[in-house]
mmCIF file with all atom_site columns, C-alpha atoms in Angstrom:
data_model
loop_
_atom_site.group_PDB
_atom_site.id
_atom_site.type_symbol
_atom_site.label_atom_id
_atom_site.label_alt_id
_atom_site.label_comp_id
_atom_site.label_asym_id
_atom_site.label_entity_id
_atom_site.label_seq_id
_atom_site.pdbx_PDB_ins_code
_atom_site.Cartn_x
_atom_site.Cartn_y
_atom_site.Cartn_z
_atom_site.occupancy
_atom_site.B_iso_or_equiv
_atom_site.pdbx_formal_charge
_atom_site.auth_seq_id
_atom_site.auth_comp_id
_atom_site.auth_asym_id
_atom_site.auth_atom_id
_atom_site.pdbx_PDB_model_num
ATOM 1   C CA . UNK A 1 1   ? -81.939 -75.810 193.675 1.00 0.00 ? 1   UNK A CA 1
ATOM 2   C CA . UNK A 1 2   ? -79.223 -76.255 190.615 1.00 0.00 ? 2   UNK A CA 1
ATOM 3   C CA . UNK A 1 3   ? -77.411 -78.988 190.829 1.00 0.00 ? 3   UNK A CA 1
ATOM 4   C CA . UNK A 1 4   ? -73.501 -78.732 190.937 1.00 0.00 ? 4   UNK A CA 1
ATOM 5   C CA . UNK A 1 5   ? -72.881 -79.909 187.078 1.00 0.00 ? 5   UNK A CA 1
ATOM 6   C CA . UNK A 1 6   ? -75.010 -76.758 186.729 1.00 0.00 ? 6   UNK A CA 1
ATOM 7   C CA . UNK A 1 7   ? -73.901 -74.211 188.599 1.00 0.00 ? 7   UNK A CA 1
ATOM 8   C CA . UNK A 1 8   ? -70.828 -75.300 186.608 1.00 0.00 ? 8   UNK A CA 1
ATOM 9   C CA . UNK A 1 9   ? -71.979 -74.461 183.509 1.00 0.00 ? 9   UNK A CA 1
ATOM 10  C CA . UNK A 1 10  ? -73.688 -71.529 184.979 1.00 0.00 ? 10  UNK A CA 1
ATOM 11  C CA . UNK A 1 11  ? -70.531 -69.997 185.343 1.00 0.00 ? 11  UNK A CA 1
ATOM 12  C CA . UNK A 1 12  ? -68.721 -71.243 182.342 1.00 0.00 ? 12  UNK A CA 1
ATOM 13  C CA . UNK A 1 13  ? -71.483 -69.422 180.262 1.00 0.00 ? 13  UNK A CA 1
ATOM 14  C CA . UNK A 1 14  ? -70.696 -66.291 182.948 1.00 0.00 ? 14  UNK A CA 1
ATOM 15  C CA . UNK A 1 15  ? -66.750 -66.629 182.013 1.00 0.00 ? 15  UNK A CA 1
ATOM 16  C CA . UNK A 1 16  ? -67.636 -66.835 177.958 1.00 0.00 ? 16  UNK A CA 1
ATOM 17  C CA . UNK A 1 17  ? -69.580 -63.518 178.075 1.00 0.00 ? 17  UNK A CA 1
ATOM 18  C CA . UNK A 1 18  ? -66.660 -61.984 180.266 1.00 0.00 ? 18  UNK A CA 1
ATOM 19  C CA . UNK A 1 19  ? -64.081 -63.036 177.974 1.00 0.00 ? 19  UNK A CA 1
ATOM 20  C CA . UNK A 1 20  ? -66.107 -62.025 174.865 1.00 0.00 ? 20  UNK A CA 1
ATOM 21  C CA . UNK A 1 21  ? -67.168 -58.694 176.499 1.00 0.00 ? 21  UNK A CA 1
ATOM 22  C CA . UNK A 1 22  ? -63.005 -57.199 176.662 1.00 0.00 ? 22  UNK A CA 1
ATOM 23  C CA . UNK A 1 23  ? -62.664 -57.835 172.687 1.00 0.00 ? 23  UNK A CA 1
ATOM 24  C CA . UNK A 1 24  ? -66.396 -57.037 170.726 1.00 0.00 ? 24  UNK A CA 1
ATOM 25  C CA . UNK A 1 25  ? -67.315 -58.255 167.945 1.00 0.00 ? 25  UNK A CA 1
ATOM 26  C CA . UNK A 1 26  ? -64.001 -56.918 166.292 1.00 0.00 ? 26  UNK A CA 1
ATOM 27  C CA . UNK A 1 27  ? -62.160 -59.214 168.851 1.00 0.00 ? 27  UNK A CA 1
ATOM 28  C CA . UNK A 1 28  ? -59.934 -61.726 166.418 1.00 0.00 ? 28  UNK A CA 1
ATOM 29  C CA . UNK A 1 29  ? -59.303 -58.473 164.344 1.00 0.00 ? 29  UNK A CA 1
ATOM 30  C CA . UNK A 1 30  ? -57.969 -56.613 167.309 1.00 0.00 ? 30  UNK A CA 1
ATOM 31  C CA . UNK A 1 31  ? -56.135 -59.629 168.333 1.00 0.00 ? 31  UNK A CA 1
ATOM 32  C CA . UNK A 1 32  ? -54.592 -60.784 165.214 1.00 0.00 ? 32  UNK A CA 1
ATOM 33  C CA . UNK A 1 33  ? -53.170 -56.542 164.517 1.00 0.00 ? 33  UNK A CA 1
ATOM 34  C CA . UNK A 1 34  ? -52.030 -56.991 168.256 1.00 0.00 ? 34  UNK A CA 1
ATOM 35  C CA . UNK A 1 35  ? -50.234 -60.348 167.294 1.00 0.00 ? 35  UNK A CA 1
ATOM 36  C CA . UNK A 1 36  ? -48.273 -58.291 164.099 1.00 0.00 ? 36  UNK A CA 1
ATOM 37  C CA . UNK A 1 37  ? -47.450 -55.483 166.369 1.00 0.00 ? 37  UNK A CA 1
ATOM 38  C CA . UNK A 1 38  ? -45.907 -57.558 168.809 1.00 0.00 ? 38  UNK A CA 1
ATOM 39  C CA . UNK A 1 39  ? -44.121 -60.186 166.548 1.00 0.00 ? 39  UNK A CA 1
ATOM 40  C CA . UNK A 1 40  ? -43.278 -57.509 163.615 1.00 0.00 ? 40  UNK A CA 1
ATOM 41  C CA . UNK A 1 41  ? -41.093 -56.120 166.887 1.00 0.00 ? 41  UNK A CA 1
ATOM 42  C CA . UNK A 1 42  ? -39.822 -59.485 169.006 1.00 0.00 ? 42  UNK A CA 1
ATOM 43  C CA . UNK A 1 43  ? -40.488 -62.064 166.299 1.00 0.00 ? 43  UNK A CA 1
ATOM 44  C CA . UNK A 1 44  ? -42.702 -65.451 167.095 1.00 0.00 ? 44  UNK A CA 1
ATOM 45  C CA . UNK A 1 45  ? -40.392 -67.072 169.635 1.00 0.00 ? 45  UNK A CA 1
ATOM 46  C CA . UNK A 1 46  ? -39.730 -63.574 171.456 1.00 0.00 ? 46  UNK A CA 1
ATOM 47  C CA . UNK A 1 47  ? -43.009 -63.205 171.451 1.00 0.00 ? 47  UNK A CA 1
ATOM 48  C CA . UNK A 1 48  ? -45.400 -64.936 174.214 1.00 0.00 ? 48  UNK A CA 1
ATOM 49  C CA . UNK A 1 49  ? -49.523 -64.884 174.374 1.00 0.00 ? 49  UNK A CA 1
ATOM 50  C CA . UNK A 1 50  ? -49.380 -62.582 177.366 1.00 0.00 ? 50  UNK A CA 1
ATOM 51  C CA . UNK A 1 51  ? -47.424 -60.135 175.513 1.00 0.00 ? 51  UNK A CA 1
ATOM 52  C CA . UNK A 1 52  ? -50.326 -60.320 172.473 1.00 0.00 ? 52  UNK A CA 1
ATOM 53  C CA . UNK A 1 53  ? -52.870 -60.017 174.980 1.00 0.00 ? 53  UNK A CA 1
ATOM 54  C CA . UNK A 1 54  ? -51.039 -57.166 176.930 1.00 0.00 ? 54  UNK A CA 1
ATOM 55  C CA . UNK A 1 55  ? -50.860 -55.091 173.201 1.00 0.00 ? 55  UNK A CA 1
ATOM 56  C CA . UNK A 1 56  ? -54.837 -55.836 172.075 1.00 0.00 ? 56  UNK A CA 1
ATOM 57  C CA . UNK A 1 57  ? -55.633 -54.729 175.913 1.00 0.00 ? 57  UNK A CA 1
ATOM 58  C CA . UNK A 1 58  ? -57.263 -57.854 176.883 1.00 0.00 ? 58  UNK A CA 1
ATOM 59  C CA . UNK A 1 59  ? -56.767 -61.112 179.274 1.00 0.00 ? 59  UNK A CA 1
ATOM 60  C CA . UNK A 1 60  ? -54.355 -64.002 177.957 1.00 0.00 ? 60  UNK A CA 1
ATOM 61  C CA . UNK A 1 61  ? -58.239 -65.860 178.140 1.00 0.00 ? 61  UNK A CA 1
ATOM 62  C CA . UNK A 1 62  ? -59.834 -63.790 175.840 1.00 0.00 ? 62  UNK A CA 1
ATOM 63  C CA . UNK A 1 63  ? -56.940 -64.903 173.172 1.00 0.00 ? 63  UNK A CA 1
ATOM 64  C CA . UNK A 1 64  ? -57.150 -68.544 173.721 1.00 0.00 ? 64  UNK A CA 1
ATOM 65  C CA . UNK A 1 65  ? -60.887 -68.404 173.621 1.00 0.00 ? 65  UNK A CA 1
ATOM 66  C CA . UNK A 1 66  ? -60.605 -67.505 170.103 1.00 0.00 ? 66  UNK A CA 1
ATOM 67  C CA . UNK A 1 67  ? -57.063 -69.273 169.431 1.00 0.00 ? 67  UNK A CA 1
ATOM 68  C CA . UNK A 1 68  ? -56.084 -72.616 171.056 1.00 0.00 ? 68  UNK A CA 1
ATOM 69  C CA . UNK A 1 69  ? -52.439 -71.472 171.156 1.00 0.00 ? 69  UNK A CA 1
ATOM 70  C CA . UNK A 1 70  ? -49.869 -68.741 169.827 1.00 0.00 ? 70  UNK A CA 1
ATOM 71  C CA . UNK A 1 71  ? -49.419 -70.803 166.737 1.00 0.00 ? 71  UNK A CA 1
ATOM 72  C CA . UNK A 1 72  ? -52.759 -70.755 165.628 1.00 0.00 ? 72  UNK A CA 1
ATOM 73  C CA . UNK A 1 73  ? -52.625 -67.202 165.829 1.00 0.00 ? 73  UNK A CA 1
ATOM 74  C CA . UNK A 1 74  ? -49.804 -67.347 162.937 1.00 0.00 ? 74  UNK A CA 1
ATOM 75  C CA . UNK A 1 75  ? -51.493 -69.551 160.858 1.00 0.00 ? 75  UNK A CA 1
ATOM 76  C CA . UNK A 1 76  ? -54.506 -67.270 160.747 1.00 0.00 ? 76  UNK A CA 1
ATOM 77  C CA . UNK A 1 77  ? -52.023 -64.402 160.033 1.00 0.00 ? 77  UNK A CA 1
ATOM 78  C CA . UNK A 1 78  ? -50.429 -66.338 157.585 1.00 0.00 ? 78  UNK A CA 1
ATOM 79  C CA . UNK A 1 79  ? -53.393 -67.562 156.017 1.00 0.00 ? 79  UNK A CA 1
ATOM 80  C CA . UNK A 1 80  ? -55.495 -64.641 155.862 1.00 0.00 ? 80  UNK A CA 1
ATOM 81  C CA . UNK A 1 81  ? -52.615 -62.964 153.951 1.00 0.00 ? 81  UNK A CA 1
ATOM 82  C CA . UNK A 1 82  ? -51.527 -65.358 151.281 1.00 0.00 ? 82  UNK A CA 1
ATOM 83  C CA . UNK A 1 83  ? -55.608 -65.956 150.738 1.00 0.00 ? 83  UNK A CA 1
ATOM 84  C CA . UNK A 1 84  ? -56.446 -62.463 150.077 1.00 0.00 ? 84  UNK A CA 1
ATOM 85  C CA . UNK A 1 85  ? -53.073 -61.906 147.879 1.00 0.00 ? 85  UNK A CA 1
ATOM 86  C CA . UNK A 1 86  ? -54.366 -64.778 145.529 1.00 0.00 ? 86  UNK A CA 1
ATOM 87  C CA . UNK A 1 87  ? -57.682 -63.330 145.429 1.00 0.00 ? 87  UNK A CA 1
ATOM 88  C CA . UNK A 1 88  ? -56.613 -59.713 144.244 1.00 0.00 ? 88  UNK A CA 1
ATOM 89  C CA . UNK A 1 89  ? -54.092 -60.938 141.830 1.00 0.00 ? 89  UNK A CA 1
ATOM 90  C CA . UNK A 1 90  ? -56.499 -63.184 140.329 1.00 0.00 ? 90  UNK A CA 1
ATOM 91  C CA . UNK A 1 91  ? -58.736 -60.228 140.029 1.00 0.00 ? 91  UNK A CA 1
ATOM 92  C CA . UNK A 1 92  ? -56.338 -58.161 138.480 1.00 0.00 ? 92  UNK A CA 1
ATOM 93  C CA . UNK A 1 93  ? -55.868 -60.695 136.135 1.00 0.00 ? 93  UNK A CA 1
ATOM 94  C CA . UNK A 1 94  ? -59.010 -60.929 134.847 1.00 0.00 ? 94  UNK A CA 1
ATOM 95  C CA . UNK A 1 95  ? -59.819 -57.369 134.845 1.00 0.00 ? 95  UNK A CA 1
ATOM 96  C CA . UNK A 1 96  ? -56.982 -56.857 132.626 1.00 0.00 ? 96  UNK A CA 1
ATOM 97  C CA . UNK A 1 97  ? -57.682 -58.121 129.499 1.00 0.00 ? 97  UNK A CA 1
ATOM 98  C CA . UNK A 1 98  ? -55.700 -61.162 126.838 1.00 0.00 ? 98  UNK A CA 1
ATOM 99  C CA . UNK A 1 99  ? -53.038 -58.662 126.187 1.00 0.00 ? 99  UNK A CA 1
ATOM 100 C CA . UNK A 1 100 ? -49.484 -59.712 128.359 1.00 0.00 ? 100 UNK A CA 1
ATOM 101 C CA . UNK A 1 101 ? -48.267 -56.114 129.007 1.00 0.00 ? 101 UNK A CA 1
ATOM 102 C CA . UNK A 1 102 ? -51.535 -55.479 130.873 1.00 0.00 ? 102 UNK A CA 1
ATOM 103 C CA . UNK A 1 103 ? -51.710 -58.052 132.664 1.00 0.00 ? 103 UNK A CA 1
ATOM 104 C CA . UNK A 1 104 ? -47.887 -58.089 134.166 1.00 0.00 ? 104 UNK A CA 1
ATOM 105 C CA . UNK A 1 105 ? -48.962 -54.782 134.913 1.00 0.00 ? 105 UNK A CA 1
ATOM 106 C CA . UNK A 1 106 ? -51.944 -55.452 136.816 1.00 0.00 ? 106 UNK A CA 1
ATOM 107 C CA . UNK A 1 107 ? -50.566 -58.090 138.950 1.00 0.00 ? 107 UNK A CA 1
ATOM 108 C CA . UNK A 1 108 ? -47.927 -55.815 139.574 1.00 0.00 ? 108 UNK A CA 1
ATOM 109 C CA . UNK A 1 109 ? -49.690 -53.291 140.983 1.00 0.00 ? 109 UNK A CA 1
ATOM 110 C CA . UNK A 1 110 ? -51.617 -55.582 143.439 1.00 0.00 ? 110 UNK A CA 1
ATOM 111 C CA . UNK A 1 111 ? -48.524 -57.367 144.502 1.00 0.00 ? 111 UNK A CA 1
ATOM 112 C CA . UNK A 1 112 ? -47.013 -53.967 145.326 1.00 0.00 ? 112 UNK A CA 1
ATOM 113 C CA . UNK A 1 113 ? -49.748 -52.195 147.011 1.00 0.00 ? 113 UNK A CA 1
ATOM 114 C CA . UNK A 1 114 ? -50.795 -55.479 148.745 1.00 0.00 ? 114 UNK A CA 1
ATOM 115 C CA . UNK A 1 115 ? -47.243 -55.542 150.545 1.00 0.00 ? 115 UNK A CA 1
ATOM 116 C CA . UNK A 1 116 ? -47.353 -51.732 151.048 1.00 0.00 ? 116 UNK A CA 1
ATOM 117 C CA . UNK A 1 117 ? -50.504 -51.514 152.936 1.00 0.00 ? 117 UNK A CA 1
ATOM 118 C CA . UNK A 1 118 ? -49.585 -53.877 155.784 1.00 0.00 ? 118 UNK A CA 1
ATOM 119 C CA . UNK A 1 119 ? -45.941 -53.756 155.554 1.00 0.00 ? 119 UNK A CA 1
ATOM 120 C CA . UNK A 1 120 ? -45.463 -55.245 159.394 1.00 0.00 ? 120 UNK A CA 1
ATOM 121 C CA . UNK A 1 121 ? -47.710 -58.231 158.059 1.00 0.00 ? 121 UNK A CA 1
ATOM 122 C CA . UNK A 1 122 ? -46.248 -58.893 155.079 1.00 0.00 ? 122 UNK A CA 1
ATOM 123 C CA . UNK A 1 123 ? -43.107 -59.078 156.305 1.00 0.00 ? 123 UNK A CA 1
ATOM 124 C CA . UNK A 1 124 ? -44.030 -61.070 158.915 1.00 0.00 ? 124 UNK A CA 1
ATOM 125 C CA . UNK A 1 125 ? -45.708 -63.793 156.665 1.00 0.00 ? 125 UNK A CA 1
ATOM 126 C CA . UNK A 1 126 ? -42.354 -63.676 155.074 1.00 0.00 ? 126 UNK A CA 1
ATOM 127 C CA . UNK A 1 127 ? -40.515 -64.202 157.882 1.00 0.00 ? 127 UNK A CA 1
ATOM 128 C CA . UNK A 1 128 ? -41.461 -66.277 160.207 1.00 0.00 ? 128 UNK A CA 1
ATOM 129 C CA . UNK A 1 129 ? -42.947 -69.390 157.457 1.00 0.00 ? 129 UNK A CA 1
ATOM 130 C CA . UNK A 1 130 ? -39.969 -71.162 158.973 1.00 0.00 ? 130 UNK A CA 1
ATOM 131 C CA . UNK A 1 131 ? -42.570 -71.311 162.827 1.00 0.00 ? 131 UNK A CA 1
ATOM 132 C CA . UNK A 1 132 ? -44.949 -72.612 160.977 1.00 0.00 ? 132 UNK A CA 1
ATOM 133 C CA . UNK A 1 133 ? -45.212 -76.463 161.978 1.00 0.00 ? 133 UNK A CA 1
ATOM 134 C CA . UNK A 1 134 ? -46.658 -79.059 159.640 1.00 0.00 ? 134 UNK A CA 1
ATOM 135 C CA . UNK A 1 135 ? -49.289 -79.786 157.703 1.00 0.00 ? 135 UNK A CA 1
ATOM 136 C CA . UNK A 1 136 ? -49.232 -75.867 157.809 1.00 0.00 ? 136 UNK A CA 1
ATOM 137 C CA . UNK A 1 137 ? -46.156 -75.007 156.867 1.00 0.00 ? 137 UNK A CA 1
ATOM 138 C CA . UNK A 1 138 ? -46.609 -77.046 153.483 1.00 0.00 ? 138 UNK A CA 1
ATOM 139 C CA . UNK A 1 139 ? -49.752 -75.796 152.731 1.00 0.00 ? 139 UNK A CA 1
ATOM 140 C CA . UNK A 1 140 ? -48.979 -72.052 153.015 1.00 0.00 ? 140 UNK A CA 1
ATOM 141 C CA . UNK A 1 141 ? -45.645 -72.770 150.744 1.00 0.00 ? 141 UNK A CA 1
ATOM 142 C CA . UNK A 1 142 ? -48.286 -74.287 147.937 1.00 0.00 ? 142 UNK A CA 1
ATOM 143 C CA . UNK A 1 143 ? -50.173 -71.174 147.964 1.00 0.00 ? 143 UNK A CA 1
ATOM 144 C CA . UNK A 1 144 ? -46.797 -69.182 147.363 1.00 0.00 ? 144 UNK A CA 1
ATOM 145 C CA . UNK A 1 145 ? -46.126 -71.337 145.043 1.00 0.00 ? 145 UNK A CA 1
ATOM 146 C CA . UNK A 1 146 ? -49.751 -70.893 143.577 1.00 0.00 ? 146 UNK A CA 1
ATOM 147 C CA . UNK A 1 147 ? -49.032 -66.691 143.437 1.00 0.00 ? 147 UNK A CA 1
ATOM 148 C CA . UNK A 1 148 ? -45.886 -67.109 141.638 1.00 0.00 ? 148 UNK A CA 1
ATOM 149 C CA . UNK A 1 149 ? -47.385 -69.693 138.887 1.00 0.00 ? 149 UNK A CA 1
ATOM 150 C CA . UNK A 1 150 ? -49.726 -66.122 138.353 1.00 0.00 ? 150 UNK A CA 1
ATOM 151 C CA . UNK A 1 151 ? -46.564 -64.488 137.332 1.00 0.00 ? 151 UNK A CA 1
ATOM 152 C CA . UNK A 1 152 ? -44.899 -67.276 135.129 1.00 0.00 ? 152 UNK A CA 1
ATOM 153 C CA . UNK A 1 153 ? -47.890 -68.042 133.302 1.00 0.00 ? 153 UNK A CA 1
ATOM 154 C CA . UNK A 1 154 ? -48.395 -64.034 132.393 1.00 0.00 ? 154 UNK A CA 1
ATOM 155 C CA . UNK A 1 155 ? -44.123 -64.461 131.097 1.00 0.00 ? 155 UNK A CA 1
ATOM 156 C CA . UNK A 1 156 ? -44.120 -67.229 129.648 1.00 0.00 ? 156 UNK A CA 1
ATOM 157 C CA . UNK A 1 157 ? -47.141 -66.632 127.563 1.00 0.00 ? 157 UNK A CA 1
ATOM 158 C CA . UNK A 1 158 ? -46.003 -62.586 126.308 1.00 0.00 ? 158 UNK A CA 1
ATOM 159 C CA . UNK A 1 159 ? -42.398 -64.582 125.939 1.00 0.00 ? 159 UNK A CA 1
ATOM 160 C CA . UNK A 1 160 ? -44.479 -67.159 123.167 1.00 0.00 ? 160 UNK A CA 1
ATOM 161 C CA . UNK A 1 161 ? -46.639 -63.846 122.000 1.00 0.00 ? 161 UNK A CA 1
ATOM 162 C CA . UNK A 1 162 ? -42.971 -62.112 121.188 1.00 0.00 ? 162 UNK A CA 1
ATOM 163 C CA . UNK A 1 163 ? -44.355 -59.413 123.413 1.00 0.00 ? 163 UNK A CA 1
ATOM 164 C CA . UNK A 1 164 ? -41.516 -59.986 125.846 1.00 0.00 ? 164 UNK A CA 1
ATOM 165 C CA . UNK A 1 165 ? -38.449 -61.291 124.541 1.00 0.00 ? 165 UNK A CA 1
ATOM 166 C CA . UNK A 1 166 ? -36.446 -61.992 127.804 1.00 0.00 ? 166 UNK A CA 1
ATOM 167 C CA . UNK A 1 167 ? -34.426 -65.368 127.759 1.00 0.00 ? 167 UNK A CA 1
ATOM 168 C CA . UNK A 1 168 ? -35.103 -66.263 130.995 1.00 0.00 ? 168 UNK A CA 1
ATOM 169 C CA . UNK A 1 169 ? -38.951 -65.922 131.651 1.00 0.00 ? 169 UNK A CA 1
ATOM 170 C CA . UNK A 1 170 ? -39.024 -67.870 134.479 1.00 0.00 ? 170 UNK A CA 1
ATOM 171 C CA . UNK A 1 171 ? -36.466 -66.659 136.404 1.00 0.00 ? 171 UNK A CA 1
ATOM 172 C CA . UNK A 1 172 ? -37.523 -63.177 135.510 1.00 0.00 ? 172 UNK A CA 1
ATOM 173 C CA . UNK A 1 173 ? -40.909 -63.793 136.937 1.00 0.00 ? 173 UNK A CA 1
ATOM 174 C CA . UNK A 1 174 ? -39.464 -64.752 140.130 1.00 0.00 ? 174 UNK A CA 1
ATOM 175 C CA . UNK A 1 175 ? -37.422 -62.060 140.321 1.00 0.00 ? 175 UNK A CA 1
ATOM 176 C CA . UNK A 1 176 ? -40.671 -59.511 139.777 1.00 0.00 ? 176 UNK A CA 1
ATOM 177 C CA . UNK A 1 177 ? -42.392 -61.085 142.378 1.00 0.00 ? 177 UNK A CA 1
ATOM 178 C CA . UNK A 1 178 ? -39.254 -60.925 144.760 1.00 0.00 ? 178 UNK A CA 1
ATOM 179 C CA . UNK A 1 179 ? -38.844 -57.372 143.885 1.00 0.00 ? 179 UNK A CA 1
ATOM 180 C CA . UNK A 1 180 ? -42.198 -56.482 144.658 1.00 0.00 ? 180 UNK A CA 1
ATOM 181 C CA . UNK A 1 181 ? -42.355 -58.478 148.089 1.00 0.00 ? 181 UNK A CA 1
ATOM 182 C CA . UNK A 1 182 ? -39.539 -56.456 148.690 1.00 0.00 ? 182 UNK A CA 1
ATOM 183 C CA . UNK A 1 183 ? -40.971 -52.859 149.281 1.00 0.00 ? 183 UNK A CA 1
ATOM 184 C CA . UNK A 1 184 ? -42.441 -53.404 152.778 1.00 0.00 ? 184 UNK A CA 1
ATOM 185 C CA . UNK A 1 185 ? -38.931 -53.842 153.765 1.00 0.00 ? 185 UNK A CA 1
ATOM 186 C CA . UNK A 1 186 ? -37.873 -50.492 152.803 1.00 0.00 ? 186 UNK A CA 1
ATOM 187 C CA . UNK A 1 187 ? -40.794 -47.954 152.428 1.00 0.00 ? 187 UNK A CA 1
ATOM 188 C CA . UNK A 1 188 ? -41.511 -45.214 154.538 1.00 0.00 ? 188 UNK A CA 1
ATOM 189 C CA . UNK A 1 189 ? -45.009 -43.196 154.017 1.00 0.00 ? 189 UNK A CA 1
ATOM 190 C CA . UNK A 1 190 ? -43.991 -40.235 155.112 1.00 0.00 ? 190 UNK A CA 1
ATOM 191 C CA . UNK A 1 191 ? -41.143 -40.343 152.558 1.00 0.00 ? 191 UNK A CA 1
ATOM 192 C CA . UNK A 1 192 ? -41.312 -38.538 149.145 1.00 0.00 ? 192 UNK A CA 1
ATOM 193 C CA . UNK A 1 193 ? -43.346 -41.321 147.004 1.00 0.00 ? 193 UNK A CA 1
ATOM 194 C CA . UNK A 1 194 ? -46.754 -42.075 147.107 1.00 0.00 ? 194 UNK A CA 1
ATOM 195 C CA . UNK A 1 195 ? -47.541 -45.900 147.500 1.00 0.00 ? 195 UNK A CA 1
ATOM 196 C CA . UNK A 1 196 ? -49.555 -45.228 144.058 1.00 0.00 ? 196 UNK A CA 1
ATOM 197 C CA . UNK A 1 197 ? -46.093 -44.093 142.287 1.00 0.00 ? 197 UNK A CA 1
ATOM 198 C CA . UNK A 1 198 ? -43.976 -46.886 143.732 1.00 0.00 ? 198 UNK A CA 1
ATOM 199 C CA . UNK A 1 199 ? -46.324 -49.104 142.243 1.00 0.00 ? 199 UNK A CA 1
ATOM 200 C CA . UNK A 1 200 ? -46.689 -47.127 138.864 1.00 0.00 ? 200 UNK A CA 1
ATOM 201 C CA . UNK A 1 201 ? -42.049 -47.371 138.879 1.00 0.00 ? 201 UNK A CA 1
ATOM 202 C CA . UNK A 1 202 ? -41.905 -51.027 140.051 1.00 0.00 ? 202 UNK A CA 1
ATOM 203 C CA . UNK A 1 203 ? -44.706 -51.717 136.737 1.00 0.00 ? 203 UNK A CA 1
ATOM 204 C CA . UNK A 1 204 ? -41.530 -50.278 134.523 1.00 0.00 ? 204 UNK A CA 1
ATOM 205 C CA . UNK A 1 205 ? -39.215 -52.456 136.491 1.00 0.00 ? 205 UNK A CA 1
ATOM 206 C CA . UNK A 1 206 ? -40.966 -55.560 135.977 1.00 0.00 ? 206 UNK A CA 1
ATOM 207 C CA . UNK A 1 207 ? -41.665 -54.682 132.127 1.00 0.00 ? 207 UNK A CA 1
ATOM 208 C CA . UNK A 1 208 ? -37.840 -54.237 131.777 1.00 0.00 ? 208 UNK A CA 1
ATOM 209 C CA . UNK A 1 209 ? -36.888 -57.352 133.348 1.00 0.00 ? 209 UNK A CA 1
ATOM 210 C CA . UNK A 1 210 ? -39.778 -59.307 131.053 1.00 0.00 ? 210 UNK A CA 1
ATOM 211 C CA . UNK A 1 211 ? -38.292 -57.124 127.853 1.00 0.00 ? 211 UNK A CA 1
ATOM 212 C CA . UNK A 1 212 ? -41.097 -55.572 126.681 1.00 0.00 ? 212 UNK A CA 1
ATOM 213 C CA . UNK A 1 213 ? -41.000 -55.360 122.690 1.00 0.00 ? 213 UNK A CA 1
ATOM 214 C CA . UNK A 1 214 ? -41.679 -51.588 121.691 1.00 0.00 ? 214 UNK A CA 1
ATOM 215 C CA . UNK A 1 215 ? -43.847 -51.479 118.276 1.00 0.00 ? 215 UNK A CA 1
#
């Protein structure tokens, strides 16, 4: 006969499977769109765990088994975003070569389409930074921070090349980069430009604001 201490287990390993079963092995996935859905629409605070776990279709359980609370949830969010931004834009900048015009166009293009693909989640990592307590809070700020040194290195260095010739190279950078955050707010896919030509326009945009040298 099992003891009591076992039977407890017993069924704690029972309730793991259970919870486990309603998500699949796609389960933080399927939570973490749910989370965007529901906060894109009622913002963190309006938004509780049983409404997340009403949207991915699952028990309030089978969210805290992956996530100790609703704030963890928006780190990961948060996280996973900036993360994989840094990544692709230090891609782009390496793929595109020593020559300034190329690479502002590059990182450009990433920053665009990376903010036009998941529009709800971009805007909520710009959002809702403000619910993020500390240490996290600080540490997702440093890897903004991190993003836009991408952009004032690729300025400042076609501003010392005399391949851009603004005055302002800083200040032009951040404007590029707020620019480009900026599309998720406003772009509609079934409107008359392809995400590929936004991207293609907003690469003129930033050029103009660096002053691009012709010749």
């Amino acid at each position: 006969m099992m003891s009591a201490a076992e039977q407890e287990a017993g069924r704690r390993r029972r309730g793991r499977r259970t919870v486990n079963s309603e998500l699949g092995p796609a389960g933080v996935d399927t939570l973490l769109a749910a989370s965007i859905e529901v906060m894109s629409e009622h913002g963190y605070h309006g938004t509780s765990v049983r409404d997340i776990a009403h949207r991915a279709g699952v028990s309030p359980a089978a969210l805290y088994h992956h996530f100790p609370s609703k704030h963890d949830v928006l780190v990961t969010i948060m996280d996973r975003g900036i993360e994989e931004l840094l990544e692709r834009t230090g891609e782009a900048l390496s793929a595109a070569g020593p020559r300034a015009i190329d690479q502002l166009c590059g990182i450009v293009d990433v920053h665009v389409r990376f903010h036009l693909e998941d529009q709800h989640g971009t805007m909520l990592g710009t959002s809702e930074v403000r619910a993020l307590a500390e240490p996290f809070r600080g540490e997702h700020l440093a890897k903004r921070r991190k993003q836009q040194r991408f952009f004032d290195r690729v300025l400042l260095g076609g501003t010392r090349e005399g391949v851009f010739h603004t005055a302002y190279p800083r200040d032009a950078a951040r404007a590029i980069v707020v620019m480009c955050t900026g599309v998720a707010s406003w772009y509609r896919p079934e409107g008359p430009h392809s995400r590929t030509e936004i991207a293609r326009r907003y690469q003129e945009l930033a050029l103009d604001l660096a002053g691009r040298r012709i010749g």
